[in-house]
Coordinates of N, CA, C and O and ligand atoms in Angstrom, one line a residue:
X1 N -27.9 -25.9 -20.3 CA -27.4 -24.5 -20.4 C -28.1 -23.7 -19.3 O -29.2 -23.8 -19.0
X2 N -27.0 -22.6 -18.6 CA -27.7 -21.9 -17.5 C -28.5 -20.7 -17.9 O -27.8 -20.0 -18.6
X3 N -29.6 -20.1 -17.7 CA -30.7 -19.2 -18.2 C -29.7 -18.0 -17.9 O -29.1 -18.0 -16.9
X4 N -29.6 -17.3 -18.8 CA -29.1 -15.9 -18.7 C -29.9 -14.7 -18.3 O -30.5 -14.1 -19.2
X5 N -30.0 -14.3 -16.9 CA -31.2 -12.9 -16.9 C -30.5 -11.8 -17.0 O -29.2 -11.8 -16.9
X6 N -31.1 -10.8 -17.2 CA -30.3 -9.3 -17.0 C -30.8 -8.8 -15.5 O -31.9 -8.7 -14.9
X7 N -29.5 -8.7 -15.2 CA -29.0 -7.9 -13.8 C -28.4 -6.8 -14.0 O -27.7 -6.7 -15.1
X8 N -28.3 -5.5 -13.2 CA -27.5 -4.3 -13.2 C -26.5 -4.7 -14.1 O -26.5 -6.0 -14.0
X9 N -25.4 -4.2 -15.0 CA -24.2 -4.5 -15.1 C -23.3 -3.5 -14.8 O -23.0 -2.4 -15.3
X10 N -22.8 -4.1 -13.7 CA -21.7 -3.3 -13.0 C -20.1 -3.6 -13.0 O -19.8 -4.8 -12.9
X11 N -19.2 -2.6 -13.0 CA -18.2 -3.1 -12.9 C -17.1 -1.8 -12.3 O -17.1 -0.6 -12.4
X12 N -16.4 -2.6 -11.7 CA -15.3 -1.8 -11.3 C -14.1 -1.3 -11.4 O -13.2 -2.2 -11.3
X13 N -13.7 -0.2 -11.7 CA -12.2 0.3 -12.1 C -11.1 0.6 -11.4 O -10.9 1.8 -11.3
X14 N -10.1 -0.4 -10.7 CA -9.2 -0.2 -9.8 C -7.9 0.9 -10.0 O -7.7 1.5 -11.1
X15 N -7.2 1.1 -8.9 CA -6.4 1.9 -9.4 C -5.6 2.7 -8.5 O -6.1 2.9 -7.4
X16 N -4.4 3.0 -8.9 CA -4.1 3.9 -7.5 C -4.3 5.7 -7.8 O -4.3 6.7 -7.0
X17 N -4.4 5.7 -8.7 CA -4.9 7.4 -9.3 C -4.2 8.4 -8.4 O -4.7 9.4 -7.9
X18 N -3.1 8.1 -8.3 CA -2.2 9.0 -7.6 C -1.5 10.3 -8.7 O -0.3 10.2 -8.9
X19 N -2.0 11.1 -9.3 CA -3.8 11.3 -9.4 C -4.2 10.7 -10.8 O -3.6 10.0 -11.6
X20 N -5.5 11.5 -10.6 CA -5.8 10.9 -12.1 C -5.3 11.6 -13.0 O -4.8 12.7 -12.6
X21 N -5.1 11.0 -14.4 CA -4.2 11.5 -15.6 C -5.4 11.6 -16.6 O -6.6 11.1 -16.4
X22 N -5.1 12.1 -17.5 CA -5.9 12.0 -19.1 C -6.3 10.8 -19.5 O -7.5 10.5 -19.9
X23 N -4.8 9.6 -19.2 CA -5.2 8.5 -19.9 C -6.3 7.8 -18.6 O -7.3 7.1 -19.1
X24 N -6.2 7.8 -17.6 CA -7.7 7.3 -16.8 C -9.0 8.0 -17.1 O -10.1 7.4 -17.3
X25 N -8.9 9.1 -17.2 CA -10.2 9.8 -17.8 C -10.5 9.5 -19.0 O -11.6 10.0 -19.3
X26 N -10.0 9.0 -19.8 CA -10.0 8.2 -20.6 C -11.0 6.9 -21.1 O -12.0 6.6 -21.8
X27 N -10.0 6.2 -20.3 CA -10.8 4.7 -19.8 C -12.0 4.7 -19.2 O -12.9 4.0 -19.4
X28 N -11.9 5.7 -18.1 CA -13.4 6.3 -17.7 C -14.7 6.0 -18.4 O -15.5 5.2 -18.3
X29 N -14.5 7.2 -19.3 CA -15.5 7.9 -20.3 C -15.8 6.3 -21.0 O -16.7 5.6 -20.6
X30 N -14.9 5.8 -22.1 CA -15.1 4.7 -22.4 C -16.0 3.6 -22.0 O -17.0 3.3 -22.6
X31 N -15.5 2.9 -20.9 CA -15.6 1.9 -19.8 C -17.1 2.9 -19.9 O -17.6 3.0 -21.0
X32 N -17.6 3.5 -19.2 CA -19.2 3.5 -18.3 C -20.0 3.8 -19.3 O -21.1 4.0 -19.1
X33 N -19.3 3.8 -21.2 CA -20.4 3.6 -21.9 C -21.0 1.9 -22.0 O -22.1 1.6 -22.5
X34 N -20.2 1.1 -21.6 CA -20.7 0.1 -21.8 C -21.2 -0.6 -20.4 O -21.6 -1.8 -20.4
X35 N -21.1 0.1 -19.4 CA -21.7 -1.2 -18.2 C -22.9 0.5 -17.7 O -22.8 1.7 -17.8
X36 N -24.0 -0.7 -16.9 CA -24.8 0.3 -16.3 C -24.7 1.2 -15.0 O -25.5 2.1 -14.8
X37 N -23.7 1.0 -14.3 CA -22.3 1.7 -13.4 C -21.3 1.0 -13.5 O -21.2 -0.2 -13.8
X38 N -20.1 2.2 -13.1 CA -18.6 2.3 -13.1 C -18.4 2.5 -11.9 O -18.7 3.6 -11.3
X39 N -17.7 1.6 -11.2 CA -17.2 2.5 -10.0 C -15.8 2.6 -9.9 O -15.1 1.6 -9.6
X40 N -15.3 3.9 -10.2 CA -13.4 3.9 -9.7 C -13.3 3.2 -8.4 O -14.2 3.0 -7.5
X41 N -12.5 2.9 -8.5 CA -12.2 2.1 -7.2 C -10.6 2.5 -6.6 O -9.7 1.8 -6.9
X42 N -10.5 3.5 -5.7 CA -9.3 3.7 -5.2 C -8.7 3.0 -4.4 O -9.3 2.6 -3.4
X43 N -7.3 2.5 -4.6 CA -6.6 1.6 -3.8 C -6.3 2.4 -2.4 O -6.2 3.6 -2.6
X44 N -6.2 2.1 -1.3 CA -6.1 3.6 -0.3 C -4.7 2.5 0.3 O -4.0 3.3 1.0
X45 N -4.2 1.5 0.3 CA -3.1 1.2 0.8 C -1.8 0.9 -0.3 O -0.8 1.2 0.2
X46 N -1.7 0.4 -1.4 CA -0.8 0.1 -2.6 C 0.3 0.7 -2.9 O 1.4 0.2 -3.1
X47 N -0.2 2.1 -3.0 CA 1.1 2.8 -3.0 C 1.9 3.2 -1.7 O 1.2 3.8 -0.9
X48 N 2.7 3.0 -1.3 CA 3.5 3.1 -0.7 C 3.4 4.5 0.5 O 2.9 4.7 1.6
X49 N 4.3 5.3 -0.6 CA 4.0 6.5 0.1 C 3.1 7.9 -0.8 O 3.6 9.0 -1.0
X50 N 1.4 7.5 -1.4 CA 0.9 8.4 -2.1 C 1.2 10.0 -2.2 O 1.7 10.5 -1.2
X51 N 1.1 10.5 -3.1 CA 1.1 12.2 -2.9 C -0.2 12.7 -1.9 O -0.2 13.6 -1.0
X52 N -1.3 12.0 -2.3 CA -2.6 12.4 -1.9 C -3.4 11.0 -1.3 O -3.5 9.9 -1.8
X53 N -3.8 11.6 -0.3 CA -4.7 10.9 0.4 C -5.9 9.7 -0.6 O -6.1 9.8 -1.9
X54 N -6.3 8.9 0.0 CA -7.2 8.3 -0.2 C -8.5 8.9 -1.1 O -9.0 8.7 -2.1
X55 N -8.8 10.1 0.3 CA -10.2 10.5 -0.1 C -10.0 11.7 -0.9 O -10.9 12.1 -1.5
X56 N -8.4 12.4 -0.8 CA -8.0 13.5 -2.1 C -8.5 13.3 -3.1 O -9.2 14.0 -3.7
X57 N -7.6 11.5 -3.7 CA -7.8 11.2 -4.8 C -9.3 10.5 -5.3 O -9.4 10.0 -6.4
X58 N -10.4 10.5 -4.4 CA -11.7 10.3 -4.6 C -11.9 11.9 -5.1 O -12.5 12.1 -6.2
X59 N -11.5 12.9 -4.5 CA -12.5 13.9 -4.6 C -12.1 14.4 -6.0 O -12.8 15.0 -6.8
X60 N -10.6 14.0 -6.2 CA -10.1 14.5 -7.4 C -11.1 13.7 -8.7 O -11.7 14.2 -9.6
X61 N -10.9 12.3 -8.3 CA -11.9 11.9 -9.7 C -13.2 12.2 -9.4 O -13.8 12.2 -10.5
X62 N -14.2 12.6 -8.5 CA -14.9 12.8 -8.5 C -15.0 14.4 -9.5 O -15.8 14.6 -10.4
X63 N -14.2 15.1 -9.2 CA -14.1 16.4 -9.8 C -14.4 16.4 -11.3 O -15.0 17.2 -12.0
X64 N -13.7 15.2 -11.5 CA -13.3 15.5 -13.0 C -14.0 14.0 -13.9 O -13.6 13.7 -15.1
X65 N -14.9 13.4 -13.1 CA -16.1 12.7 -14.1 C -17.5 13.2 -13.6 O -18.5 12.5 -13.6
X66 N -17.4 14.2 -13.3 CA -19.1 14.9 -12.5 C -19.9 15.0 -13.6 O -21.0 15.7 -13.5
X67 N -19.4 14.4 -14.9 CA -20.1 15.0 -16.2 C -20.6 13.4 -16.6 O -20.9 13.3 -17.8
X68 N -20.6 12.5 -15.9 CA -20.8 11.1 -16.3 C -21.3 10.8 -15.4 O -20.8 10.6 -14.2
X69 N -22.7 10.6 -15.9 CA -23.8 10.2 -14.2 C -23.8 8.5 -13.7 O -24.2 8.1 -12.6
X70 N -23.3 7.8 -14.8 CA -22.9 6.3 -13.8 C -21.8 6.0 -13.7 O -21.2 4.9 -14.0
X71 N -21.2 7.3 -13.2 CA -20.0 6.9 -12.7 C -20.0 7.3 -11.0 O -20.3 8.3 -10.5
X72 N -19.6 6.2 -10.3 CA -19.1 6.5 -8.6 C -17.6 6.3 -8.5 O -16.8 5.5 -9.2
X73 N -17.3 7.2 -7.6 CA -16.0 6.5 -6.6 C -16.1 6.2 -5.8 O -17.0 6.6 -5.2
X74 N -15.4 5.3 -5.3 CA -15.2 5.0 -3.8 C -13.8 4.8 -3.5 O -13.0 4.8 -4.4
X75 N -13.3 4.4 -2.2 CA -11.9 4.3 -1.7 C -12.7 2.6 -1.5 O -13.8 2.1 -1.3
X76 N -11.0 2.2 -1.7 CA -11.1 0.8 -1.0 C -9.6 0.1 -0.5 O -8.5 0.6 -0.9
X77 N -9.9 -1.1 0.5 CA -8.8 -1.7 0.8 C -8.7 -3.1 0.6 O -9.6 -3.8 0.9
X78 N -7.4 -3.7 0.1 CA -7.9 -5.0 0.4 C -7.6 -5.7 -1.7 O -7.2 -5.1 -2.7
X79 N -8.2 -7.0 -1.6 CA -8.1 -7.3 -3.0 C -9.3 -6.4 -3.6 O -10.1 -5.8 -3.0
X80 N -9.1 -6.5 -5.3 CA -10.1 -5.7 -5.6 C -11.3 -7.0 -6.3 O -12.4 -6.7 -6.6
X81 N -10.8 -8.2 -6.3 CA -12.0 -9.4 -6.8 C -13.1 -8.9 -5.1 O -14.3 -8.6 -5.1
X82 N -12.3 -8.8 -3.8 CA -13.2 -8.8 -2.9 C -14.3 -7.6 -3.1 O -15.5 -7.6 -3.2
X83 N -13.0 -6.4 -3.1 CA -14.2 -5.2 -3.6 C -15.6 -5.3 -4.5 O -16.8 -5.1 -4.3
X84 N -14.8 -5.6 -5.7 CA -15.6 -5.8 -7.0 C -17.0 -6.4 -6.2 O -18.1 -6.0 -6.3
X85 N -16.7 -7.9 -5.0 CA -17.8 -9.2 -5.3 C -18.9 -8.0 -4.3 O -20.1 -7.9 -4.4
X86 N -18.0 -7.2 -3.2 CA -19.2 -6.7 -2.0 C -20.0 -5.5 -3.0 O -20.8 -4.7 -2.5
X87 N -19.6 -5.4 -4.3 CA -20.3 -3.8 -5.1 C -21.5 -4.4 -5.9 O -22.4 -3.8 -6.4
X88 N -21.0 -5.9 -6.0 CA -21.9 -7.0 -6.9 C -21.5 -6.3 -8.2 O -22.3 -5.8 -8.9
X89 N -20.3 -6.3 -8.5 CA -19.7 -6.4 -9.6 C -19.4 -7.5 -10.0 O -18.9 -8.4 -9.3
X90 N -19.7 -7.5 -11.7 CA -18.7 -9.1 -12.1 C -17.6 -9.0 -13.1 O -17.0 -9.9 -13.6
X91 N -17.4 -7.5 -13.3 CA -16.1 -7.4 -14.3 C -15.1 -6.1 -13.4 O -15.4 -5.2 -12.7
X92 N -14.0 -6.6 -13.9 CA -13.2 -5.6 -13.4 C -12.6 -4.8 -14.7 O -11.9 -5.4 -15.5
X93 N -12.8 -3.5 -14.8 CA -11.6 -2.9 -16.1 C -10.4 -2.3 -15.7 O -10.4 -1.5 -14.8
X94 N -9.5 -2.7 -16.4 CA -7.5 -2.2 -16.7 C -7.8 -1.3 -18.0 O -8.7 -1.4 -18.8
X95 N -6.8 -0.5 -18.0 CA -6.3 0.2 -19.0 C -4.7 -0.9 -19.4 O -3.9 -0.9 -18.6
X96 N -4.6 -1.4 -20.4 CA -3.3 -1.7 -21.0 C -2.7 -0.5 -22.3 O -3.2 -0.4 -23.4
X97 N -1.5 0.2 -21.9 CA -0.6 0.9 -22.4 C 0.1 0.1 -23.2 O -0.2 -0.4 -24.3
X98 N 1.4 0.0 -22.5 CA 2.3 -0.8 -24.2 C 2.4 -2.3 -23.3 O 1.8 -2.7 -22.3
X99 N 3.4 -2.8 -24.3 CA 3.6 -4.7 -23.6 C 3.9 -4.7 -22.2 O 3.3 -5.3 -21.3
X100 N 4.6 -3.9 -22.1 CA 5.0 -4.0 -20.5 C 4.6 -3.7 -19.6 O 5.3 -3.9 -18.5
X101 N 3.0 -3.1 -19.6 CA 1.2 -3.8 -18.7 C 1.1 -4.8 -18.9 O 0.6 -5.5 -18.0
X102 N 1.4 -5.2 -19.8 CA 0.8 -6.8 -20.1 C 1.2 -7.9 -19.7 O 0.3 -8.8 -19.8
X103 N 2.6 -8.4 -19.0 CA 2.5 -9.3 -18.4 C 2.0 -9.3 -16.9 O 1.2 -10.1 -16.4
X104 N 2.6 -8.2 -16.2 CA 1.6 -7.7 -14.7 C 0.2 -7.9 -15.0 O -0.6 -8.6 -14.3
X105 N 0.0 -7.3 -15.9 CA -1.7 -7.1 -15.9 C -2.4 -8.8 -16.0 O -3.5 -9.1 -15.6
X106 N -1.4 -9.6 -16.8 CA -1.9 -10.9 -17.3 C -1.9 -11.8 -15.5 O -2.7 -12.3 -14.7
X107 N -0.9 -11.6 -15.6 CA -0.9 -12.3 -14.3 C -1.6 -11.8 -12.8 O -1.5 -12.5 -11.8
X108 N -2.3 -10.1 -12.6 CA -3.1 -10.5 -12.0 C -4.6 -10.7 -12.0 O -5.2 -11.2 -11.1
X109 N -5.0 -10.2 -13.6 CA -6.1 -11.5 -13.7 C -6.3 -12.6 -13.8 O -7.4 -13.0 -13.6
X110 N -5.3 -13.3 -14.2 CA -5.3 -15.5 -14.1 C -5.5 -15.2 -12.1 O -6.4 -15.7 -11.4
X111 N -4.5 -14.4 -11.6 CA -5.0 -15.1 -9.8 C -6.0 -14.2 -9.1 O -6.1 -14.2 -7.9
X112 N -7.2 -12.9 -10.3 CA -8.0 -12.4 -9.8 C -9.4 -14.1 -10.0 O -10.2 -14.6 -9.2
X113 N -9.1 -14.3 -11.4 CA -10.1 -15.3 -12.0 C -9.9 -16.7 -11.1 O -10.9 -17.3 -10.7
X114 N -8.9 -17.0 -10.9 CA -8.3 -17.9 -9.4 C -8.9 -17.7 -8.3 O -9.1 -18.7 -7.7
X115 N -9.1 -16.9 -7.8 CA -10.1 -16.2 -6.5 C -11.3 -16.6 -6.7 O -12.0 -17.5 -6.1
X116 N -11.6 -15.6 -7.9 CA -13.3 -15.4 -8.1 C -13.7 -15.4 -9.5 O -13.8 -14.5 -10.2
X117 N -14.0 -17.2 -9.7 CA -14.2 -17.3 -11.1 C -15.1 -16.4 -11.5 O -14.9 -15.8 -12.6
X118 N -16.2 -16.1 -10.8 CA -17.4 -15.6 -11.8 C -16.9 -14.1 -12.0 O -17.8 -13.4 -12.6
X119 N -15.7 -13.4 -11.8 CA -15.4 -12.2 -12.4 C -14.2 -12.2 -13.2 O -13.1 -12.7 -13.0
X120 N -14.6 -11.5 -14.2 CA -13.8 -11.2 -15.7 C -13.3 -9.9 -15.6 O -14.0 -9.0 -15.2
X121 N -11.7 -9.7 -16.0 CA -11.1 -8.8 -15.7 C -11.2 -8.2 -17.4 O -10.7 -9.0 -18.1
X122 N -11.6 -7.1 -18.0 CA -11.3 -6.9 -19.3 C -10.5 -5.4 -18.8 O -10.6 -4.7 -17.8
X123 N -9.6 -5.4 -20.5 CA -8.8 -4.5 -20.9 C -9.5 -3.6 -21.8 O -10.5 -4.1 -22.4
X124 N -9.2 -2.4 -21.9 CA -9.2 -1.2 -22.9 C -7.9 -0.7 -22.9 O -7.2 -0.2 -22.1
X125 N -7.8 -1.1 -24.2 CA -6.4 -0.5 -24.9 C -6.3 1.4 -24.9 O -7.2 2.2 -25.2
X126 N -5.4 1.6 -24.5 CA -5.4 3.3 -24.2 C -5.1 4.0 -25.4 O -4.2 3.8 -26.2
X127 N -6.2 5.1 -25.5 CA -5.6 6.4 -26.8 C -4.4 6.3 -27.1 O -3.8 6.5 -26.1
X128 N -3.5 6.2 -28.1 CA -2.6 6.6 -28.3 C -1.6 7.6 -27.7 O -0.4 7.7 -27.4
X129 N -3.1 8.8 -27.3 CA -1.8 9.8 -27.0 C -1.8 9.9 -25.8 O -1.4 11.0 -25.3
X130 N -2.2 8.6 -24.8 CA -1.9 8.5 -23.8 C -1.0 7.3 -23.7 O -0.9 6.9 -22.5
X131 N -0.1 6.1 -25.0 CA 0.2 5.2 -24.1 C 1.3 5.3 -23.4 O 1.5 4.4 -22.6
X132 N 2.0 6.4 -23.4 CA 3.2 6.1 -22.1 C 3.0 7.1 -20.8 O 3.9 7.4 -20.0
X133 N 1.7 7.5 -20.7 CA 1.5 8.3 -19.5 C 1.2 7.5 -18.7 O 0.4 6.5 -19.1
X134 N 1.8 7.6 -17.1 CA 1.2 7.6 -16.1 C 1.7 8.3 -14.9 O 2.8 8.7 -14.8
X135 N 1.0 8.4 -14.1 CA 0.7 9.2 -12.6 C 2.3 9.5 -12.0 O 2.7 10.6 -11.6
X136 N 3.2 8.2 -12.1 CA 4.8 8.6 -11.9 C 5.5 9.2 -12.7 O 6.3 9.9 -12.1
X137 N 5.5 9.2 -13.9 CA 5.6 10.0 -14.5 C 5.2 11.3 -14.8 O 6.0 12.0 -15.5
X138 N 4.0 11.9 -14.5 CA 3.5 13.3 -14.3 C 4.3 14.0 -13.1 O 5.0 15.0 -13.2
X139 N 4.1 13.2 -12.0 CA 4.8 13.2 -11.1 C 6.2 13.8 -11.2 O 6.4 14.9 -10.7
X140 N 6.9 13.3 -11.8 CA 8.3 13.4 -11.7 C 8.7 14.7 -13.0 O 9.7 15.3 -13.1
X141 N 7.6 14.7 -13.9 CA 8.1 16.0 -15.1 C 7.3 17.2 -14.4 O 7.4 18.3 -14.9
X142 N 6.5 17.0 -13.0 CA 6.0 18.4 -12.4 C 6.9 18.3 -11.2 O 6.9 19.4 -10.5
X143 N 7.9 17.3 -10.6 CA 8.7 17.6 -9.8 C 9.7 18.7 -10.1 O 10.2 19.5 -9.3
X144 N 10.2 18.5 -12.1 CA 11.8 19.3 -12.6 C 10.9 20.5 -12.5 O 11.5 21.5 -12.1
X145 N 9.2 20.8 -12.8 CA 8.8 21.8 -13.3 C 8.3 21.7 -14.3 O 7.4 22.4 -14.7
X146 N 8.7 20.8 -14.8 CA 8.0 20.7 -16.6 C 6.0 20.9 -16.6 O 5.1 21.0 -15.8
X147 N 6.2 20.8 -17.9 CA 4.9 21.0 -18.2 C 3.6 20.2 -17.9 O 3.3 19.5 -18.9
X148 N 2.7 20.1 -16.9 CA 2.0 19.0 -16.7 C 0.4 18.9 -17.5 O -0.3 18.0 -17.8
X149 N 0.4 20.5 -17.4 CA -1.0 20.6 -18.3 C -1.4 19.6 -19.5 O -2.6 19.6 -19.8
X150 N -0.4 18.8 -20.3 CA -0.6 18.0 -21.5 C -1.1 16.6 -20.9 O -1.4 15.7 -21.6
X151 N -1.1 16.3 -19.2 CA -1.3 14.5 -19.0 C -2.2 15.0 -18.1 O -2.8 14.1 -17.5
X152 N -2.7 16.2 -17.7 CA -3.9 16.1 -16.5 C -4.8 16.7 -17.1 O -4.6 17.5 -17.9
X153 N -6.3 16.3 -16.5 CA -7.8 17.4 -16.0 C -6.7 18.5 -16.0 O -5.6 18.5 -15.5
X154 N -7.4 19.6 -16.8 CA -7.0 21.0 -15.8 C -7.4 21.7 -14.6 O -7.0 22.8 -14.3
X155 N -8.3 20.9 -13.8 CA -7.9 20.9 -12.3 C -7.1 20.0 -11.7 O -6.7 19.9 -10.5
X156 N -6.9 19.3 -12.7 CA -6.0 18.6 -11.4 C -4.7 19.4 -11.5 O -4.0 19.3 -10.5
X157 N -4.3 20.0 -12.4 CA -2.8 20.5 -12.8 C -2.2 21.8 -11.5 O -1.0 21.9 -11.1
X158 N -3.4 22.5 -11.0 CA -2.8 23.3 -9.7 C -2.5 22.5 -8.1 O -1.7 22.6 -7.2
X159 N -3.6 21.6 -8.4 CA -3.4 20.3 -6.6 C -2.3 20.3 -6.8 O -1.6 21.0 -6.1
X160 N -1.6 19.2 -8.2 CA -0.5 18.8 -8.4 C 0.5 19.7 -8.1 O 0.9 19.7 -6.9
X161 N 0.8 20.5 -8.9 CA 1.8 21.6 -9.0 C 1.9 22.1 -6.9 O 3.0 22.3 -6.3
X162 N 0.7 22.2 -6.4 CA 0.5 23.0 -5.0 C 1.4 21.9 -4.4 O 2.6 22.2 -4.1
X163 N 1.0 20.6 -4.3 CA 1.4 19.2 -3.9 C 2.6 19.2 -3.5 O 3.1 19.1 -2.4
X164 N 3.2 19.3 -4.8 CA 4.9 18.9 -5.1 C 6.0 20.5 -4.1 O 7.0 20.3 -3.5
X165 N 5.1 21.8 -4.4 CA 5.7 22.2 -3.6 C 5.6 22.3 -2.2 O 6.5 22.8 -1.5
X166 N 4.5 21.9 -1.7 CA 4.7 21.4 -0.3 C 5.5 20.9 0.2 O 6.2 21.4 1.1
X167 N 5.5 19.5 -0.5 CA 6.8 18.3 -0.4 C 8.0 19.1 0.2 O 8.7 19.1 1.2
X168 N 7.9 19.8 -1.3 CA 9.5 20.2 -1.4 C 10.4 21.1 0.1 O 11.5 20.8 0.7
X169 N 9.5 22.2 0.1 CA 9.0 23.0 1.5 C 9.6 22.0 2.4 O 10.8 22.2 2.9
X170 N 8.6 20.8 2.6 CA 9.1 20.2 4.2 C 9.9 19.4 3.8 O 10.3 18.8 4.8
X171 N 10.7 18.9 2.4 CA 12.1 18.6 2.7 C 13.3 18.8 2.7 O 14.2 18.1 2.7
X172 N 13.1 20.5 2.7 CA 13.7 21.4 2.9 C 13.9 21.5 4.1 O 15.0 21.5 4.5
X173 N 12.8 21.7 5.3 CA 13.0 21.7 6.6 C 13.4 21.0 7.7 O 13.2 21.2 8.9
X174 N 14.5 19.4 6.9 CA 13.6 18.4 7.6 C 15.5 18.3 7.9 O 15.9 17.5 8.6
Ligands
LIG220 P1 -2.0 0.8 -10.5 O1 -1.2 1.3 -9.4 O2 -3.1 -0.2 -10.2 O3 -1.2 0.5 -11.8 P2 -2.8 3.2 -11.8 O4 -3.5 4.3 -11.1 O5 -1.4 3.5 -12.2 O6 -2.9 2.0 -10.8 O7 -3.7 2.7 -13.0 C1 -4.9 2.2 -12.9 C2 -5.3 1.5 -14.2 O8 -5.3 2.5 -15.2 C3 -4.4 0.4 -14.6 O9 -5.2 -0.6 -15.3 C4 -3.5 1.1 -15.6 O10 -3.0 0.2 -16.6 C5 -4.5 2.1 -16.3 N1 -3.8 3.2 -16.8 C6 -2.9 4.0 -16.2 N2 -2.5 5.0 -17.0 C7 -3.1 4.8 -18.2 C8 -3.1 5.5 -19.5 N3 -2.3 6.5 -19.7 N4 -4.0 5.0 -20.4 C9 -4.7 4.0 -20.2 N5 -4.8 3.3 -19.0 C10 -4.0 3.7 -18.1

């Protein structure tokens, strides 16, 4: 049997947080009670065409876990087993919502654990009263105007709202 020592326990929380929502702040808070750092981990290339920058959406979570001292952000590119291995992380955490995270989510940790056996990808099942939120969806009920205050930080609710009419602005001009 291999000796088990205690090392930092670190792990990483991937993501595209375009922006962050309630239910990531969430998982957050949760997740960094149990490892000795958290680091969000921003995807800076995944999404396509983001609302917000890379380092926006760093500052934005930074904004809004400044109340949780082992928690970091950082931006990253690339796989996140590579990220996780250069942070000397050995777990990665997901949020799973309803079934329909679950086979995406299943299949990319069998080919994260495929990579890099020695990291374990775990799940936290999300609050209830966040399972059908996410970031495209905020997105698109602060595009009609609807109400966004119920799925964000209430700072994030003015970026957002500022955000969307920018857009709008220059695709008006275009
Ligand atoms: P990705 O583009 O990788 O799906 P997201 O920013 O949408 O990134 O989400 C990052 C992680 O947070 C994923 O594991 C996702 O399942 C989880 N997540 C997203 N929204 C919620 C929510 N409302 N409750 C719990 N977990 C969530």
């Amino acid at each position: 049997m291999t000796k088990i020592t205690h090392t930092e326990h670190i792990a990483i929380y991937p993501g595209s947080f375009d922006p962050i929502t309630l239910g990531h702040q969430d998982i957050i808070e949760r997740a960094a009670k149990m490892f000795d750092k958290l680091i969000v981990a921003v995807l800076v290339n995944r999404a396509k065409s983001p609302l917000f920058s890379a380092d926006e959406r760093v500052k934005m979570i930074q904004m809004v876990t400044g109340h949780i001292d082992n928690v970091e952000v950082r931006s990253f590119d690339g796989l996140s087993v590579d990220f996780a291995e250069s942070m000397g992380a050995k777990v990665i955490v997901r949020g799973l919502r309803a079934v329909t995270d679950f086979e995406y989510e299943l299949q990319m940790a069998q080919t994260n654990r495929a990579m890099k056996h020695d990291i374990d990808t775990i799940f936290l099942t999300t609050d209830l009263r966040y399972a059908y939120l996410s970031s495209s969806i905020v997105k698109e009920v602060a595009s009609y105007g609807g109400q966004i205050d119920l799925f964000l930080p209430p700072e994030i609710v003015p970026l957002l709202r500022n955000r969307i009419k920018e857009r709008e602005h220059k695709e008006s001009q275009k």
